[in-house]
Amino acid sequence: MADDLCFFTKGPKKSPLVLRMIVLVFAMVCGVYICSICLKQVSTRNKAGYLTLQVIEKPCPEPNIELSEASYVHYPKPENYSRAECACNPVRYFAILSMQRSGSGWFETLLNNHTNISSNGEIFSVKVRRSNVSTIVETLDRIYNLDWFSSASKNECTAAVGFKWMLNQGLMQHHEEIVKYFERRGVSAVFLFRRNLLRRMISVLANLYDRDVKLLNGTHKSHVHSPLEAEILAKYKPMINATLLIPNLRQVEETTTKALEYFKSTRHIVLYYEDIVKNRTKLTDVQDFLKVPRMDLKSRQVKIHKGSLSNLVENWDDIQKTLTGTPYESFLHADYRRR
């Protein structure tokens, strides 16, 4: 009986190798479990660190400006490069609204002479960019996000970015949507017109002629940088249709008036080419409007049509007779010289 009891209470001895294997497996399981816990803690810590880093990078110091100006101050984040140390330098958005041959090209070279202003040219002269409101908005977003690259781009330290937009390049057609965009994005409008619309007409006709004939060695140039080139282009004297002269001048006046009415709710300034030529302090007004440091701005462009209008038109006598006694008679005599 005792032997039978011993048979049930004492089992066979296990091999030391088996025991070692059990211990080893147990140790491995514990090790895997401990490692997984550690990895989770490291992952959580890294994630928390990343989120903290984002919060640190985001805010810029509040600019010292009036509350009414706050919507016109921006901190663009370009997709293709970093603004680096200038990331917290505020940027103003603007658009030069004008008409062809109103001095906008010359005016833009003056602005681009400023260290902190980038004006990117006549962007909507390309029809596909103004084909509909969506393409217009997409183009505007690229410009004001500093993702538009041109010879005028100053990128990192730009304090004011914009371009010039002719009234006949979709601006009047989609004015309601564009005004809403300007107000929503805080875009300031810089209107630039000519007082003497007869001089503008002469410039338009001469430019159209050169586009076909290409007087400068087979090359068309709307703007020149040498007195010799200006002299060559000025030799052409256009023939103005006297019958259509007054209706054409009236149409330009009406278009200008409409543009000012459409965009009256936007932050804007109105400039005239003749005023800037006669008095360069007008450029100080523009720099103050764009909130950039004042600088002495210069341009290399050379004026093409100078002097008396009687020397610039082929049928001057007809033009004189047509405008004498009308509201446009002053255009015959008005001239301007730099002070």
CSV table of C-alpha atoms in Angstrom, one decimal:
chain,number,residue,atom,x,y,z
A,1,MET,CA,0.0,0.0,0.0
A,2,ALA,CA,2.8,2.3,0.8
A,3,ASP,CA,4.4,1.5,-2.5
A,4,ASP,CA,1.2,2.3,-4.3
A,5,LEU,CA,1.0,5.7,-2.5
A,6,CYS,CA,4.5,6.6,-3.4
A,7,PHE,CA,3.7,5.8,-7.0
A,8,PHE,CA,1.0,8.5,-7.1
A,9,THR,CA,2.9,11.2,-5.1
A,10,LYS,CA,6.3,11.0,-6.7
A,11,GLY,CA,6.6,11.6,-10.4
A,12,PRO,CA,9.4,11.0,-12.7
A,13,LYS,CA,12.2,13.5,-12.5
A,14,LYS,CA,12.2,16.1,-15.4
A,15,SER,CA,15.2,16.7,-17.5
A,16,PRO,CA,17.3,19.8,-16.6
A,17,LEU,CA,17.3,20.7,-20.3
A,18,VAL,CA,13.6,21.0,-20.3
A,19,LEU,CA,13.6,23.2,-17.3
A,20,ARG,CA,16.1,25.5,-18.9
A,21,MET,CA,14.0,25.7,-22.0
A,22,ILE,CA,10.9,26.7,-20.0
A,23,VAL,CA,12.9,29.4,-18.1
A,24,LEU,CA,14.3,30.7,-21.4
A,25,VAL,CA,10.9,30.9,-23.1
A,26,PHE,CA,9.5,32.7,-20.1
A,27,ALA,CA,12.3,35.2,-20.1
A,28,MET,CA,11.8,35.9,-23.8
A,29,VAL,CA,8.1,36.5,-23.4
A,30,CYS,CA,8.8,38.9,-20.5
A,31,GLY,CA,11.4,40.7,-22.6
A,32,VAL,CA,9.1,41.1,-25.5
A,33,TYR,CA,6.4,42.5,-23.3
A,34,ILE,CA,8.7,44.9,-21.6
A,35,CYS,CA,10.1,46.1,-24.9
A,36,SER,CA,6.7,46.8,-26.3
A,37,ILE,CA,5.8,48.9,-23.3
A,38,CYS,CA,9.0,50.9,-23.7
A,39,LEU,CA,8.4,51.5,-27.4
A,40,LYS,CA,4.9,52.8,-26.7
A,41,GLN,CA,6.2,55.2,-24.2
A,42,VAL,CA,8.9,56.5,-26.6
A,43,SER,CA,6.4,56.8,-29.4
A,44,THR,CA,4.0,58.8,-27.1
A,45,ARG,CA,6.9,61.0,-26.0
A,46,ASN,CA,8.0,61.7,-29.6
A,47,LYS,CA,4.5,62.5,-30.7
A,48,ALA,CA,4.0,64.9,-27.8
A,49,GLY,CA,7.3,66.6,-28.6
A,50,TYR,CA,6.3,67.0,-32.3
A,51,LEU,CA,3.1,68.7,-31.4
A,52,THR,CA,4.8,71.0,-29.0
A,53,LEU,CA,7.3,72.0,-31.8
A,54,GLN,CA,4.4,72.9,-34.1
A,55,VAL,CA,2.9,75.2,-31.5
A,56,ILE,CA,6.2,76.9,-31.0
A,57,GLU,CA,6.8,77.6,-34.7
A,58,LYS,CA,3.3,78.9,-35.5
A,59,PRO,CA,2.8,82.3,-33.8
A,60,CYS,CA,4.5,85.5,-34.8
A,61,PRO,CA,4.6,88.6,-32.6
A,62,GLU,CA,1.6,90.8,-32.9
A,63,PRO,CA,2.5,93.7,-35.2
A,64,ASN,CA,2.3,97.2,-33.8
A,65,ILE,CA,-0.5,98.4,-36.1
A,66,GLU,CA,-4.0,99.9,-35.7
A,67,LEU,CA,-6.9,97.5,-35.5
A,68,SER,CA,-8.3,98.8,-38.8
A,69,GLU,CA,-5.1,97.7,-40.5
A,70,ALA,CA,-5.0,94.2,-39.1
A,71,SER,CA,-6.8,92.5,-42.1
A,72,TYR,CA,-4.2,93.9,-44.5
A,73,VAL,CA,-1.2,92.3,-42.7
A,74,HIS,CA,-0.3,88.8,-43.7
A,75,TYR,CA,2.3,86.1,-43.1
A,76,PRO,CA,2.4,83.9,-46.2
A,77,LYS,CA,3.8,80.4,-46.1
A,78,PRO,CA,5.1,79.6,-49.6
A,79,GLU,CA,4.9,75.9,-50.7
A,80,ASN,CA,8.2,75.9,-52.5
A,81,TYR,CA,10.6,77.5,-50.1
A,82,SER,CA,10.9,78.9,-46.6
A,83,ARG,CA,10.9,82.6,-45.7
A,84,ALA,CA,13.5,81.7,-43.1
A,85,GLU,CA,14.3,84.6,-40.8
A,86,CYS,CA,11.7,86.8,-42.6
A,87,ALA,CA,8.8,84.4,-41.8
A,88,CYS,CA,7.5,86.8,-39.2
A,89,ASN,CA,7.9,89.9,-41.4
A,90,PRO,CA,4.4,91.0,-42.4
A,91,VAL,CA,3.4,91.3,-46.0
A,92,ARG,CA,0.9,93.6,-47.7
A,93,TYR,CA,-1.0,92.6,-50.8
A,94,PHE,CA,-1.7,95.1,-53.6
A,95,ALA,CA,-2.8,95.2,-57.3
A,96,ILE,CA,-2.1,98.1,-59.7
A,97,LEU,CA,-5.4,98.6,-61.6
A,98,SER,CA,-4.8,100.5,-64.8
A,99,MET,CA,-5.2,100.7,-68.6
A,100,GLN,CA,-2.7,100.1,-71.4
A,101,ARG,CA,-0.4,103.0,-72.1
A,102,SER,CA,-1.1,104.8,-68.9
A,103,GLY,CA,2.4,104.6,-67.5
A,104,SER,CA,1.8,101.4,-65.5
A,105,GLY,CA,5.0,99.8,-66.9
A,106,TRP,CA,7.1,102.8,-65.8
A,107,PHE,CA,5.3,103.0,-62.5
A,108,GLU,CA,6.0,99.3,-61.8
A,109,THR,CA,9.7,99.6,-62.4
A,110,LEU,CA,9.7,102.4,-59.8
A,111,LEU,CA,8.0,100.1,-57.3
A,112,ASN,CA,10.3,97.2,-58.0
A,113,ASN,CA,13.3,99.5,-57.4
A,114,HIS,CA,12.2,99.3,-53.7
A,115,THR,CA,14.1,96.7,-51.7
A,116,ASN,CA,10.9,95.3,-50.2
A,117,ILE,CA,8.3,95.5,-53.0
A,118,SER,CA,7.7,92.8,-55.6
A,119,SER,CA,5.3,93.7,-58.4
A,120,ASN,CA,5.1,90.8,-60.9
A,121,GLY,CA,4.0,92.4,-64.1
A,122,GLU,CA,0.9,92.1,-66.3
A,123,ILE,CA,0.0,88.6,-65.2
A,124,PHE,CA,-3.5,88.4,-66.7
A,125,SER,CA,-2.3,89.4,-70.2
A,126,VAL,CA,-2.2,85.5,-70.6
A,127,LYS,CA,-5.9,84.7,-71.5
A,128,VAL,CA,-6.0,81.3,-69.9
A,129,ARG,CA,-5.3,82.8,-66.5
A,130,ARG,CA,-8.5,84.9,-66.7
A,131,SER,CA,-10.7,82.4,-68.5
A,132,ASN,CA,-13.0,82.2,-65.5
A,133,VAL,CA,-13.3,83.2,-61.8
A,134,SER,CA,-11.7,79.9,-60.6
A,135,THR,CA,-8.5,80.4,-62.7
A,136,ILE,CA,-8.3,84.1,-61.6
A,137,VAL,CA,-8.6,83.1,-57.9
A,138,GLU,CA,-6.1,80.3,-58.3
A,139,THR,CA,-3.6,82.7,-59.9
A,140,LEU,CA,-4.2,85.4,-57.2
A,141,ASP,CA,-3.6,82.8,-54.5
A,142,ARG,CA,-0.2,81.9,-56.0
A,143,ILE,CA,0.8,85.5,-56.2
A,144,TYR,CA,-0.1,86.4,-52.7
A,145,ASN,CA,1.3,83.2,-51.2
A,146,LEU,CA,4.7,84.3,-52.7
A,147,ASP,CA,4.7,81.2,-55.0
A,148,TRP,CA,4.8,83.2,-58.2
A,149,PHE,CA,8.3,83.5,-59.6
A,150,SER,CA,9.3,86.4,-61.8
A,151,SER,CA,12.3,88.7,-62.3
A,152,ALA,CA,10.6,91.0,-59.7
A,153,SER,CA,10.3,88.3,-57.0
A,154,LYS,CA,12.2,89.2,-53.8
A,155,ASN,CA,10.6,86.3,-51.9
A,156,GLU,CA,11.9,85.9,-48.4
A,157,CYS,CA,12.0,89.6,-47.3
A,158,THR,CA,9.1,91.0,-49.4
A,159,ALA,CA,7.0,93.5,-47.5
A,160,ALA,CA,4.5,94.2,-50.3
A,161,VAL,CA,3.6,91.9,-53.2
A,162,GLY,CA,1.4,92.5,-56.1
A,163,PHE,CA,1.1,92.9,-59.9
A,164,LYS,CA,-0.5,95.1,-62.5
A,165,TRP,CA,-4.0,94.3,-63.8
A,166,MET,CA,-5.5,96.0,-66.9
A,167,LEU,CA,-9.2,96.8,-66.7
A,168,ASN,CA,-9.9,94.9,-69.9
A,169,GLN,CA,-8.2,91.7,-68.6
A,170,GLY,CA,-11.2,90.2,-66.8
A,171,LEU,CA,-11.2,92.7,-64.1
A,172,MET,CA,-14.4,94.6,-65.1
A,173,GLN,CA,-16.1,91.4,-66.3
A,174,HIS,CA,-15.7,89.6,-62.9
A,175,HIS,CA,-15.6,92.7,-60.7
A,176,GLU,CA,-18.0,91.5,-58.1
A,177,GLU,CA,-16.1,88.3,-57.3
A,178,ILE,CA,-12.8,90.1,-57.4
A,179,VAL,CA,-14.0,92.8,-55.0
A,180,LYS,CA,-15.1,90.1,-52.6
A,181,TYR,CA,-11.7,88.4,-52.9
A,182,PHE,CA,-9.9,91.7,-52.3
A,183,GLU,CA,-12.0,92.4,-49.2
A,184,ARG,CA,-11.6,88.8,-47.9
A,185,ARG,CA,-7.9,88.6,-48.5
A,186,GLY,CA,-7.0,92.2,-47.6
A,187,VAL,CA,-5.8,93.3,-51.0
A,188,SER,CA,-5.2,97.0,-51.6
A,189,ALA,CA,-5.9,98.6,-55.0
A,190,VAL,CA,-3.6,101.1,-56.6
A,191,PHE,CA,-5.4,102.9,-59.4
A,192,LEU,CA,-3.2,104.5,-62.0
A,193,PHE,CA,-4.7,106.5,-64.9
A,194,ARG,CA,-3.8,109.3,-67.3
A,195,ARG,CA,-5.4,112.7,-67.1
A,196,ASN,CA,-4.7,113.5,-70.8
A,197,LEU,CA,-6.5,110.8,-72.6
A,198,LEU,CA,-5.4,112.2,-76.0
A,199,ARG,CA,-1.8,111.5,-75.2
A,200,ARG,CA,-2.7,108.0,-74.1
A,201,MET,CA,-4.5,107.4,-77.4
A,202,ILE,CA,-1.5,108.5,-79.4
A,203,SER,CA,0.7,106.1,-77.4
A,204,VAL,CA,-1.8,103.2,-77.9
A,205,LEU,CA,-1.9,103.7,-81.7
A,206,ALA,CA,1.9,104.0,-81.9
A,207,ASN,CA,2.4,100.9,-79.9
A,208,LEU,CA,-0.1,98.9,-82.1
A,209,TYR,CA,1.8,100.1,-85.2
A,210,ASP,CA,5.2,99.0,-83.8
A,211,ARG,CA,3.7,95.6,-82.8
A,212,ASP,CA,3.2,94.9,-86.5
A,213,VAL,CA,6.2,96.8,-88.1
A,214,LYS,CA,8.8,96.3,-85.3
A,215,LEU,CA,10.8,99.4,-85.9
A,216,LEU,CA,13.7,98.4,-83.6
A,217,ASN,CA,15.6,95.9,-85.7
A,218,GLY,CA,12.6,93.6,-86.1
A,219,THR,CA,11.8,93.6,-82.3
A,220,HIS,CA,8.7,95.1,-80.8
A,221,LYS,CA,9.2,97.0,-77.6
A,222,SER,CA,6.5,98.6,-75.5
A,223,HIS,CA,9.1,100.3,-73.3
A,224,VAL,CA,12.7,101.3,-74.0
A,225,HIS,CA,15.8,102.1,-72.0
A,226,SER,CA,17.8,104.3,-74.3
A,227,PRO,CA,17.1,107.8,-75.8
A,228,LEU,CA,18.0,106.4,-79.3
A,229,GLU,CA,15.3,103.7,-79.2
A,230,ALA,CA,12.8,106.3,-77.9
A,231,GLU,CA,13.7,108.6,-80.8
A,232,ILE,CA,13.2,105.9,-83.4
A,233,LEU,CA,9.8,104.9,-82.0
A,234,ALA,CA,8.7,108.5,-81.7
A,235,LYS,CA,9.2,109.2,-85.4
A,236,TYR,CA,5.9,107.4,-86.2
A,237,LYS,CA,3.0,109.8,-86.2
A,238,PRO,CA,-0.4,108.1,-86.0
A,239,MET,CA,-3.4,109.2,-88.0
A,240,ILE,CA,-6.3,109.6,-85.5
A,241,ASN,CA,-9.9,109.0,-86.7
A,242,ALA,CA,-11.4,112.4,-85.9
A,243,THR,CA,-15.0,111.1,-86.3
A,244,LEU,CA,-14.5,108.5,-83.6
A,245,LEU,CA,-12.2,110.6,-81.4
A,246,ILE,CA,-14.8,112.0,-78.9
A,247,PRO,CA,-16.7,108.7,-78.6
A,248,ASN,CA,-13.5,106.9,-77.8
A,249,LEU,CA,-12.4,109.5,-75.2
A,250,ARG,CA,-15.8,109.3,-73.6
A,251,GLN,CA,-15.7,105.5,-73.5
A,252,VAL,CA,-12.3,105.6,-71.7
A,253,GLU,CA,-13.7,108.1,-69.2
A,254,GLU,CA,-16.8,105.9,-68.5
A,255,THR,CA,-14.6,102.8,-68.0
A,256,THR,CA,-12.5,104.6,-65.5
A,257,THR,CA,-15.5,105.9,-63.6
A,258,LYS,CA,-17.0,102.4,-63.5
A,259,ALA,CA,-13.8,100.9,-62.2
A,260,LEU,CA,-13.6,103.5,-59.4
A,261,GLU,CA,-17.3,102.8,-58.5
A,262,TYR,CA,-16.9,99.0,-58.6
A,263,PHE,CA,-13.9,99.0,-56.2
A,264,LYS,CA,-14.8,101.9,-53.9
A,265,SER,CA,-15.4,99.5,-51.0
A,266,THR,CA,-11.8,98.3,-51.1
A,267,ARG,CA,-8.8,100.0,-49.5
A,268,HIS,CA,-7.4,102.0,-52.5
A,269,ILE,CA,-5.4,105.0,-53.7
A,270,VAL,CA,-5.9,106.9,-57.0
A,271,LEU,CA,-2.9,108.1,-58.9
A,272,TYR,CA,-2.4,109.9,-62.2
A,273,TYR,CA,0.7,109.5,-64.4
A,274,GLU,CA,1.1,113.2,-65.0
A,275,ASP,CA,1.0,113.9,-61.3
A,276,ILE,CA,3.8,111.4,-60.6
A,277,VAL,CA,5.9,112.9,-63.4
A,278,LYS,CA,5.5,116.4,-62.2
A,279,ASN,CA,5.8,115.7,-58.5
A,280,ARG,CA,7.8,112.7,-57.3
A,281,THR,CA,6.5,113.1,-53.8
A,282,LYS,CA,3.5,111.1,-55.1
A,283,LEU,CA,5.8,108.1,-54.8
A,284,THR,CA,6.1,108.8,-51.1
A,285,ASP,CA,2.4,108.6,-50.9
A,286,VAL,CA,2.4,105.2,-52.5
A,287,GLN,CA,5.1,103.9,-50.2
A,288,ASP,CA,3.2,105.2,-47.2
A,289,PHE,CA,0.0,103.5,-48.6
A,290,LEU,CA,1.8,100.2,-48.9
A,291,LYS,CA,3.4,100.7,-45.4
A,292,VAL,CA,7.0,100.2,-46.6
A,293,PRO,CA,10.1,102.3,-45.6
A,294,ARG,CA,10.5,105.4,-47.8
A,295,MET,CA,13.1,105.2,-50.5
A,296,ASP,CA,14.2,107.3,-53.5
A,297,LEU,CA,12.8,105.2,-56.3
A,298,LYS,CA,14.3,105.3,-59.8
A,299,SER,CA,13.5,103.8,-63.2
A,300,ARG,CA,15.7,103.1,-66.3
A,301,GLN,CA,12.8,103.5,-68.7
A,302,VAL,CA,13.0,106.4,-71.2
A,303,LYS,CA,9.8,108.3,-72.3
A,304,ILE,CA,9.0,107.8,-75.9
A,305,HIS,CA,6.5,110.6,-76.8
A,306,LYS,CA,7.6,114.0,-75.6
A,307,GLY,CA,6.9,117.6,-76.4
A,308,SER,CA,4.0,119.2,-78.1
A,309,LEU,CA,1.1,117.0,-79.3
A,310,SER,CA,1.1,118.9,-82.6
A,311,ASN,CA,4.4,117.1,-83.4
A,312,LEU,CA,3.1,113.7,-82.5
A,313,VAL,CA,0.0,113.4,-84.7
A,314,GLU,CA,-0.2,113.3,-88.5
A,315,ASN,CA,-3.6,115.0,-88.8
A,316,TRP,CA,-3.2,117.6,-86.0
A,317,ASP,CA,-5.5,120.2,-87.6
A,318,ASP,CA,-8.4,117.7,-87.8
A,319,ILE,CA,-7.9,116.8,-84.1
A,320,GLN,CA,-7.8,120.5,-83.1
A,321,LYS,CA,-11.0,121.3,-84.9
A,322,THR,CA,-12.7,118.2,-83.4
A,323,LEU,CA,-11.9,119.0,-79.8
A,324,THR,CA,-12.1,122.8,-79.7
A,325,GLY,CA,-15.2,123.9,-77.8
A,326,THR,CA,-15.7,120.4,-76.2
A,327,PRO,CA,-15.0,119.2,-72.7
A,328,TYR,CA,-11.8,117.6,-74.1
A,329,GLU,CA,-10.3,120.9,-75.4
A,330,SER,CA,-7.9,121.0,-72.5
A,331,PHE,CA,-6.2,117.9,-73.9
A,332,LEU,CA,-4.8,119.9,-76.8
A,333,HIS,CA,-2.8,122.2,-74.5
A,334,ALA,CA,-2.1,120.2,-71.4
A,335,ASP,CA,1.5,119.3,-70.9
A,336,TYR,CA,3.6,118.2,-67.9
A,337,ARG,CA,7.1,118.6,-66.8
A,338,ARG,CA,9.0,117.3,-63.8
A,339,ARG,CA,9.4,119.8,-61.0
